[in-house]
CSV table of C-alpha atoms in Angstrom, one decimal:
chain,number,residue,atom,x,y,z
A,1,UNK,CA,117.6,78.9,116.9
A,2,UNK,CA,114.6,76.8,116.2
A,3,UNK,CA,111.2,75.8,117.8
A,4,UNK,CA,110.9,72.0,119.2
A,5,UNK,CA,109.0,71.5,116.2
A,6,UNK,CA,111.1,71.8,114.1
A,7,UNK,CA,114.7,69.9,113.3
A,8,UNK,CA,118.0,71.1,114.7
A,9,UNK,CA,120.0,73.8,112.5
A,10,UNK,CA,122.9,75.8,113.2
A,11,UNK,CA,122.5,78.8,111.0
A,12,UNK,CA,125.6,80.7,109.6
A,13,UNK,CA,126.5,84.1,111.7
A,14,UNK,CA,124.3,87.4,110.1
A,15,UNK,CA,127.8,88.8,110.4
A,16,UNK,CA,129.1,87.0,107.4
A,17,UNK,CA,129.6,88.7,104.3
A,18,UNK,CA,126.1,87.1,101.9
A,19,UNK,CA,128.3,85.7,99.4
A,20,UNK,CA,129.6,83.6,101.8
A,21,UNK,CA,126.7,83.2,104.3
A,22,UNK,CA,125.2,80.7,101.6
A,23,UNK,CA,127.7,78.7,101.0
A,24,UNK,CA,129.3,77.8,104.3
A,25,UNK,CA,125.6,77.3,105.4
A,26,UNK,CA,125.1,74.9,102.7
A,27,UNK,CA,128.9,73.2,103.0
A,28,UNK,CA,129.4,73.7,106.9
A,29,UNK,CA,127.0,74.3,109.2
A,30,UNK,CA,123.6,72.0,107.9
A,31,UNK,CA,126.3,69.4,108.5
A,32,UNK,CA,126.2,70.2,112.2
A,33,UNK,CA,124.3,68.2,114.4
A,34,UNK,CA,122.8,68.9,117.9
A,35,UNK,CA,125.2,66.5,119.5
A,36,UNK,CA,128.1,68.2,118.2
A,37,UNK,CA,130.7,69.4,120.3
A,38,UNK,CA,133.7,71.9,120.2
A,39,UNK,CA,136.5,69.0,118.7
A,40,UNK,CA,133.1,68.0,116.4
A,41,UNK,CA,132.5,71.1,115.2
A,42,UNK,CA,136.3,71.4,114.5
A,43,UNK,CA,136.7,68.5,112.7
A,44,UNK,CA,134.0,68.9,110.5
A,45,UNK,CA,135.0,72.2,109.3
A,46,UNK,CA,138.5,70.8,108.9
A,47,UNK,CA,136.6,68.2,106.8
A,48,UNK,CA,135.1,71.6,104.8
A,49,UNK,CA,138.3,72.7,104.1
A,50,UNK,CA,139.5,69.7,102.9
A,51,UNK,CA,136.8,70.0,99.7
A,52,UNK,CA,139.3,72.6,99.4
A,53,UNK,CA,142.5,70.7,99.3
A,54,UNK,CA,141.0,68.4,97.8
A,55,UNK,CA,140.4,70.3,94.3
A,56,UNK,CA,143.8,72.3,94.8
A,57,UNK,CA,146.5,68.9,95.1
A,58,UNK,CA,145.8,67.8,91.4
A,59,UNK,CA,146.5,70.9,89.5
A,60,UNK,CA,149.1,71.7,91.8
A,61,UNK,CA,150.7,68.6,91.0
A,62,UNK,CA,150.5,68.8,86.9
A,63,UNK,CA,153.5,70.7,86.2
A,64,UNK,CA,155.6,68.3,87.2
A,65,UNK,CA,154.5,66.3,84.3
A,66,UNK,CA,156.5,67.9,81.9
A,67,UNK,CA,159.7,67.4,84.2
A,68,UNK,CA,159.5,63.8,85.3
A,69,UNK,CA,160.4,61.0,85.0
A,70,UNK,CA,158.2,58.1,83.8
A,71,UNK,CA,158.4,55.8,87.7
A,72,UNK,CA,158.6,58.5,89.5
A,73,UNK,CA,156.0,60.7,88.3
A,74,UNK,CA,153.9,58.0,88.4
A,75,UNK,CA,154.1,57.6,91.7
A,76,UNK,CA,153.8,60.9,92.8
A,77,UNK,CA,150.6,61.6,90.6
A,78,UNK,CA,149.2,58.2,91.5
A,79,UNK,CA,149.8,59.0,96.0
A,80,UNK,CA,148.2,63.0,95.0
A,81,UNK,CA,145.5,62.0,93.1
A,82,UNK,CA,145.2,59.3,95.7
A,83,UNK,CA,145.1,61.9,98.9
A,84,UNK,CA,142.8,64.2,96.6
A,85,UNK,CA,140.2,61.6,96.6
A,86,UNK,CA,140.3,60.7,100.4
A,87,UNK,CA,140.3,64.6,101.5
A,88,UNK,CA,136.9,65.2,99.1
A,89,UNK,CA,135.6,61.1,100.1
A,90,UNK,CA,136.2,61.7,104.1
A,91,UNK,CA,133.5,65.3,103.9
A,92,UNK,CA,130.6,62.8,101.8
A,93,UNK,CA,131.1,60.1,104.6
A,94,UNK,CA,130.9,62.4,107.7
A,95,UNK,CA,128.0,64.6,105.7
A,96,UNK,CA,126.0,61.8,104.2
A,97,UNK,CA,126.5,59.1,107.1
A,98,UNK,CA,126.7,58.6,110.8
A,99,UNK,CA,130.1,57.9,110.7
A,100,UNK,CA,132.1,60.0,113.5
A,101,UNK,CA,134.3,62.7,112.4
A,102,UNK,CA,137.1,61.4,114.9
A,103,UNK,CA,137.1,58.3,113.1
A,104,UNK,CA,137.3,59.8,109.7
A,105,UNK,CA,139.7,62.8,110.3
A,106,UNK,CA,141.8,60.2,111.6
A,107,UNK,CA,141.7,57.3,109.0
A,108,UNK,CA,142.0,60.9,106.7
A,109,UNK,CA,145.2,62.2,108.5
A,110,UNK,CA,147.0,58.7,108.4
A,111,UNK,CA,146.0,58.2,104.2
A,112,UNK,CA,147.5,61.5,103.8
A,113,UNK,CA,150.9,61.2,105.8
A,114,UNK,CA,151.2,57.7,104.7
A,115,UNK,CA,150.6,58.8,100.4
A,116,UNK,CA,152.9,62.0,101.5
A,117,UNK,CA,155.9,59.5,102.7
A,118,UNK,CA,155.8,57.7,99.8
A,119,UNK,CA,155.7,60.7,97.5
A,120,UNK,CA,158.8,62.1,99.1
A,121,UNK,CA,161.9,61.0,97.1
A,122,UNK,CA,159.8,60.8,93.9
A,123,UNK,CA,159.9,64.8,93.6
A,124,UNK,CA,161.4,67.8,94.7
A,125,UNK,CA,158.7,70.5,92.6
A,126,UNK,CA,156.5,69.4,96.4
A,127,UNK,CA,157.6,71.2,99.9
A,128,UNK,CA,157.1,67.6,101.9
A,129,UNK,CA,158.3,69.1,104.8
A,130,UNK,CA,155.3,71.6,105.2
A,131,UNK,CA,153.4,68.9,104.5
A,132,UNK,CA,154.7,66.9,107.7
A,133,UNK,CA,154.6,69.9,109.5
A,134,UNK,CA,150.7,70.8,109.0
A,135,UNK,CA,149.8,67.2,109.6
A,136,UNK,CA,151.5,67.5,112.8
A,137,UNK,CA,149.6,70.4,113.2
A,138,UNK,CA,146.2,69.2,112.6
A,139,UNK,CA,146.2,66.1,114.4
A,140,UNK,CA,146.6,68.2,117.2
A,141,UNK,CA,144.1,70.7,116.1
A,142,UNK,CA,142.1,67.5,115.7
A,143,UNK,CA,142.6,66.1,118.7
A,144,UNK,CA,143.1,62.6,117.3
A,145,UNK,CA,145.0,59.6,118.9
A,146,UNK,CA,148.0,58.8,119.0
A,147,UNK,CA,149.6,61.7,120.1
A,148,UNK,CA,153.0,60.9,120.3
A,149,UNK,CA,153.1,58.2,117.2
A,150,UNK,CA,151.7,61.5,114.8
A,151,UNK,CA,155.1,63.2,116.4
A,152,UNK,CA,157.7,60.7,115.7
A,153,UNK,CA,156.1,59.1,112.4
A,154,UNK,CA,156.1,62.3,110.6
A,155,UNK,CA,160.0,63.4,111.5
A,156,UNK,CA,161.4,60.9,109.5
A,157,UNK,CA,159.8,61.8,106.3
A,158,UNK,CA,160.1,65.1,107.4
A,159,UNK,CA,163.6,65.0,107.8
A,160,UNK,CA,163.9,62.7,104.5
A,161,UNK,CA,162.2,65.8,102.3
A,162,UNK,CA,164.1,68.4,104.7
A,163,UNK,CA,167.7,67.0,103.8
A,164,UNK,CA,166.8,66.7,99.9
A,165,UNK,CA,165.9,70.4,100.4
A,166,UNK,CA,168.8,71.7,102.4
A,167,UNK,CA,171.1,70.0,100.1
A,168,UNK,CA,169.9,70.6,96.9
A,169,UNK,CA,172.0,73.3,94.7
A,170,UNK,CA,172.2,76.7,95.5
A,171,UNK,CA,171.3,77.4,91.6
A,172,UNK,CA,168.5,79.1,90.4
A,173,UNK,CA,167.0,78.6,87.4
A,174,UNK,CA,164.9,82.2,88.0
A,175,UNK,CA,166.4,85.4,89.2
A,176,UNK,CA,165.5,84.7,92.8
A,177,UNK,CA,164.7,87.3,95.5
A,178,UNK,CA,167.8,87.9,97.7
A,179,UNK,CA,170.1,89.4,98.3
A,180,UNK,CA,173.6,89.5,96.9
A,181,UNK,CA,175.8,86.6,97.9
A,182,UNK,CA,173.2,85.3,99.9
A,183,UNK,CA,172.8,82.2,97.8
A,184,UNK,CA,176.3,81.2,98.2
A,185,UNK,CA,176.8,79.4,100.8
A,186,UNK,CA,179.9,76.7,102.0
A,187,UNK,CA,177.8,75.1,105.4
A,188,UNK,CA,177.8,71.5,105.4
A,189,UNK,CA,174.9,69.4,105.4
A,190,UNK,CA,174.2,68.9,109.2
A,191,UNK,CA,174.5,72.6,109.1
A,192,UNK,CA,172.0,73.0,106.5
A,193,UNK,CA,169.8,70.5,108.3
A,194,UNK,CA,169.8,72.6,111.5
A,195,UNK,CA,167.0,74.9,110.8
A,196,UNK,CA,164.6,72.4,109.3
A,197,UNK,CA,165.2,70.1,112.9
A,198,UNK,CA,164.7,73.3,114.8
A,199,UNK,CA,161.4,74.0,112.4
A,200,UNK,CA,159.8,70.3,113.7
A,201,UNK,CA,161.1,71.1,117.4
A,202,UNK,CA,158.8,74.4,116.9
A,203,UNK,CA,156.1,71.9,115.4
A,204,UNK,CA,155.9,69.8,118.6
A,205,UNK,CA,156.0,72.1,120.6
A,206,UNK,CA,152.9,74.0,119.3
A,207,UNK,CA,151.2,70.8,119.1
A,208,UNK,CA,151.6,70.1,122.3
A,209,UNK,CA,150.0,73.4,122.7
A,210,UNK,CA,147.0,72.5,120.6
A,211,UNK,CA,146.8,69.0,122.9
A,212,UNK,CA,147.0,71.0,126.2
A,213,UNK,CA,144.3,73.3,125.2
A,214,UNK,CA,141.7,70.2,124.1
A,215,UNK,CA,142.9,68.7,128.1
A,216,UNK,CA,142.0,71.4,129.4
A,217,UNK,CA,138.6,72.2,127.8
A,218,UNK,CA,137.8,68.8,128.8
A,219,UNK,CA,138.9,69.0,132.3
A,220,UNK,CA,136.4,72.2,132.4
A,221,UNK,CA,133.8,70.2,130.8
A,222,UNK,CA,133.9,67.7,133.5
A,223,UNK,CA,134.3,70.3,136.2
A,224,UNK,CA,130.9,72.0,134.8
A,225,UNK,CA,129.1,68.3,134.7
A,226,UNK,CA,130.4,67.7,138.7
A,227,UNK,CA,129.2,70.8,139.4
A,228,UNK,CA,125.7,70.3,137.9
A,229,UNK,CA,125.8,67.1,139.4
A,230,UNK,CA,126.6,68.3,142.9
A,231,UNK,CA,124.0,70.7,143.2
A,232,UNK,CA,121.5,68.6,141.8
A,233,UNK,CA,122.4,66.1,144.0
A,234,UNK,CA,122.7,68.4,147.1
A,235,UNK,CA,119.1,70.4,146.4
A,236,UNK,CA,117.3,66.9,146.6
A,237,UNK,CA,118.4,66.0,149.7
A,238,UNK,CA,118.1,69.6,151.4
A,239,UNK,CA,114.1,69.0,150.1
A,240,UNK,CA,114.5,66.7,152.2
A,241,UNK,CA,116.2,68.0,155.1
A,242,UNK,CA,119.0,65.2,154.6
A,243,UNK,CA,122.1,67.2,156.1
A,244,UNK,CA,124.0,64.3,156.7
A,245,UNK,CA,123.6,63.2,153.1
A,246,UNK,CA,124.4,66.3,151.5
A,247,UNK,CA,127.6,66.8,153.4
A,248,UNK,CA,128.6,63.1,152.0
A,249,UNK,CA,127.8,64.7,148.6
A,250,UNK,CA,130.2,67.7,149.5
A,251,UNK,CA,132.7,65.4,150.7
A,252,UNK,CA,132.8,63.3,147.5
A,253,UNK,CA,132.2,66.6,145.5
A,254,UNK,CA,135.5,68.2,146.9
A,255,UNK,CA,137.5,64.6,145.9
A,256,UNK,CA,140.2,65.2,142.5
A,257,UNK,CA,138.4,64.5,139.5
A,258,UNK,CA,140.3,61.4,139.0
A,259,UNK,CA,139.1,59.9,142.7
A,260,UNK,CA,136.9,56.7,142.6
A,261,UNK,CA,133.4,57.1,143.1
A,262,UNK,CA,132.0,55.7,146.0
A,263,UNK,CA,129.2,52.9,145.9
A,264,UNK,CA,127.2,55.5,147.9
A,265,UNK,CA,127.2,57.6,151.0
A,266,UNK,CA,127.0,56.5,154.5
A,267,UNK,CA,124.4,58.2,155.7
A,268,UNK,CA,120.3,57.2,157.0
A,269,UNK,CA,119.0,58.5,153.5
A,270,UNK,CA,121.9,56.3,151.4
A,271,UNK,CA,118.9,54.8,149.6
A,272,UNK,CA,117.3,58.1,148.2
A,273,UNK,CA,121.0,59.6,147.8
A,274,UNK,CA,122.1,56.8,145.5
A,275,UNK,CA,119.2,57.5,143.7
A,276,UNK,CA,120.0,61.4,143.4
A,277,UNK,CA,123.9,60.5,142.4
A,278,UNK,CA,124.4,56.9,141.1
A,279,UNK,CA,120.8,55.9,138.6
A,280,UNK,CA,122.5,57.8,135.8
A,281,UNK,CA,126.3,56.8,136.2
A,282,UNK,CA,126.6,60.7,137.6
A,283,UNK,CA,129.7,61.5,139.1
A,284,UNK,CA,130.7,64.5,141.3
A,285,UNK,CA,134.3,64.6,142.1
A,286,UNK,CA,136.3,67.7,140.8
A,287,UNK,CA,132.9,70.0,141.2
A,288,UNK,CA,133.8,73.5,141.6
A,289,UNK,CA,135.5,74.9,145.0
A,290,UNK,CA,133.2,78.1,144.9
A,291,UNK,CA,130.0,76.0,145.1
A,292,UNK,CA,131.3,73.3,146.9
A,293,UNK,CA,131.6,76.1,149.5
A,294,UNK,CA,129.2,77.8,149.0
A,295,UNK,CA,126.7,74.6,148.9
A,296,UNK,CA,128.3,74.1,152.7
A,297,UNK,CA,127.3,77.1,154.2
A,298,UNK,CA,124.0,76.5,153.1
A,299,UNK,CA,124.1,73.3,154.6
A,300,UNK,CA,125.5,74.4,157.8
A,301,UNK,CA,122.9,76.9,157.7
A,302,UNK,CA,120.4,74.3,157.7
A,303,UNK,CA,121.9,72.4,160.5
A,304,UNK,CA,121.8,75.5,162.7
A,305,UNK,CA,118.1,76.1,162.1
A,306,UNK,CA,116.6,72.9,161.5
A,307,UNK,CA,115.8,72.8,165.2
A,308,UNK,CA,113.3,75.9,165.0
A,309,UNK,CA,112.0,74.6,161.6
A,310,UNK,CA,108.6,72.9,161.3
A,311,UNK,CA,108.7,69.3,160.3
């Protein structure tokens, strides 16, 4: 927490072990801003790891030098190095500029897929498909747009790099970690593509997981907002003794979220309740059903003893 004096920072939880308390204050959290939100805040530590990522795809990528060939390792060392730098670029922009994070994790996630596709035939030392598979995954996590476009342009490389996979040789070159007969294996190559499809369905599927959960923290963000709004809205006109406009509130209040607002309600104080509902572009449809209620049995409390009230 901080005074009013002083400039907004998110410190690092005392819970933290302190040789990591430092740096993910330093790398994560002085990046956070007072405006930040939950998908903000999620991005920008995705951005974080990324540094990560970023330092890990070139040496993961250097063995393969000593078993390519000239085109095609050149292309797949050119796309890495490529996605390295846009990973460690996209944390500089979003720390060191106002650019938003769902701008940059976006342009980030497409660079990525995009250099990832291309890369595909040119090696086989790279799992592609888990590659497909997380940037399904954090798109989602991201809450990016584009939802279904992320879902069907990353199958095909995905099923591209799957079928080079489940068709390779059964051969091993190591003494691999199975068991006996295991490795032999007669199932054609649909059959060998089977699991990999299933894999992606299971994908999707938890993406649209991730996507549901984002919907529905911003439906309850909205519902919280209407509710605010509502009672704000409701306690100025009881100040008032404005029944009639306060039970226009509640009506409008108690409307779906997605109902159109109304240019104002018909009451006598329709001035001052435009004022209380409309200056600020405030809406109150989809408030909560608890305090809707319960706001109109104060009301109705007001209406029964407004007559022995002094004016």
């Amino acid at each position: 927490t901080t005074s009013a004096a002083e400039p907004f920072r998110r410190l690092a939880p005392s819970s933290l072990p302190c040789c990591l308390r430092g740096p993910l204050q330093y790398l994560f959290y002085d990046m956070l801003t007072e405006d930040d939100g939950f998908v903000d805040t999620i991005r920008k530590a995705g951005l974080c790891l990324g540094l990560v990522v970023g330092m890990l795809v070139p040496p993961s990528v250097a063995g393969s030098a000593w078993s390519q060939d000239r085109l095609p390792l050149a292309v797949y060392t050119t796309c890495a190095l490529l996605a390295s730098i846009a990973w460690l670029s996209s944390y500089f922009v979003v720390r060191l500029t106002s650019c938003s994070p769902r701008t940059t994790v976006t342009v980030l996630l497409i660079i990525n897929a995009a250099l990832s596709a291309i890369a595909v035939p040119c090696t086989m030392d790279y799992p592609f498909p888990v590659t497909f598979v997380l940037s399904v995954m954090l798109a989602a996590l991201f809450n990016v747009p584009g939802r279904a476009a992320w879902m069907a342009g990353c199958a095909v490389p995905y099923l591209v790099a799957a079928y080079n996979h489940a068709v390779r040789s059964s051969q091993f070159d190591f003494p691999p970690l199975l068991l006996d007969g295991t490795a032999n294996s007669d199932l054609t190559a649909p059959m060998r593509l089977g699991p990999w499809v299933a894999t992606y369905f299971f994908t999707v599927v938890i993406a649209a997981a991730f996507y549901a959960m984002h919907d529905e923290y911003a439906r309850s963000i909205e519902r919280a907002a209407a509710s605010a709004n509502a009672a704000k809205a409701v306690a100025t006109m009881l100040a008032r003794y404005d029944t009639p406009a306060a039970r226009a509130v509640l009506l409008e209040a108690s409307q779906p979220a997605d109902h159109p607002a109304q240019a104002g309600p018909p009451s006598s104080s329709k001035q001052s309740t435009d004022q209380a509902l409309l200056d600020d572009g405030d809406r109150v449809c989809g408030a909560d059903e608890t305090l809707v209620m319960s706001l109109a049995t104060i009301v109705s409390n007001l209406e029964a003893y407004r007559p022995h009230l002094p004016n």
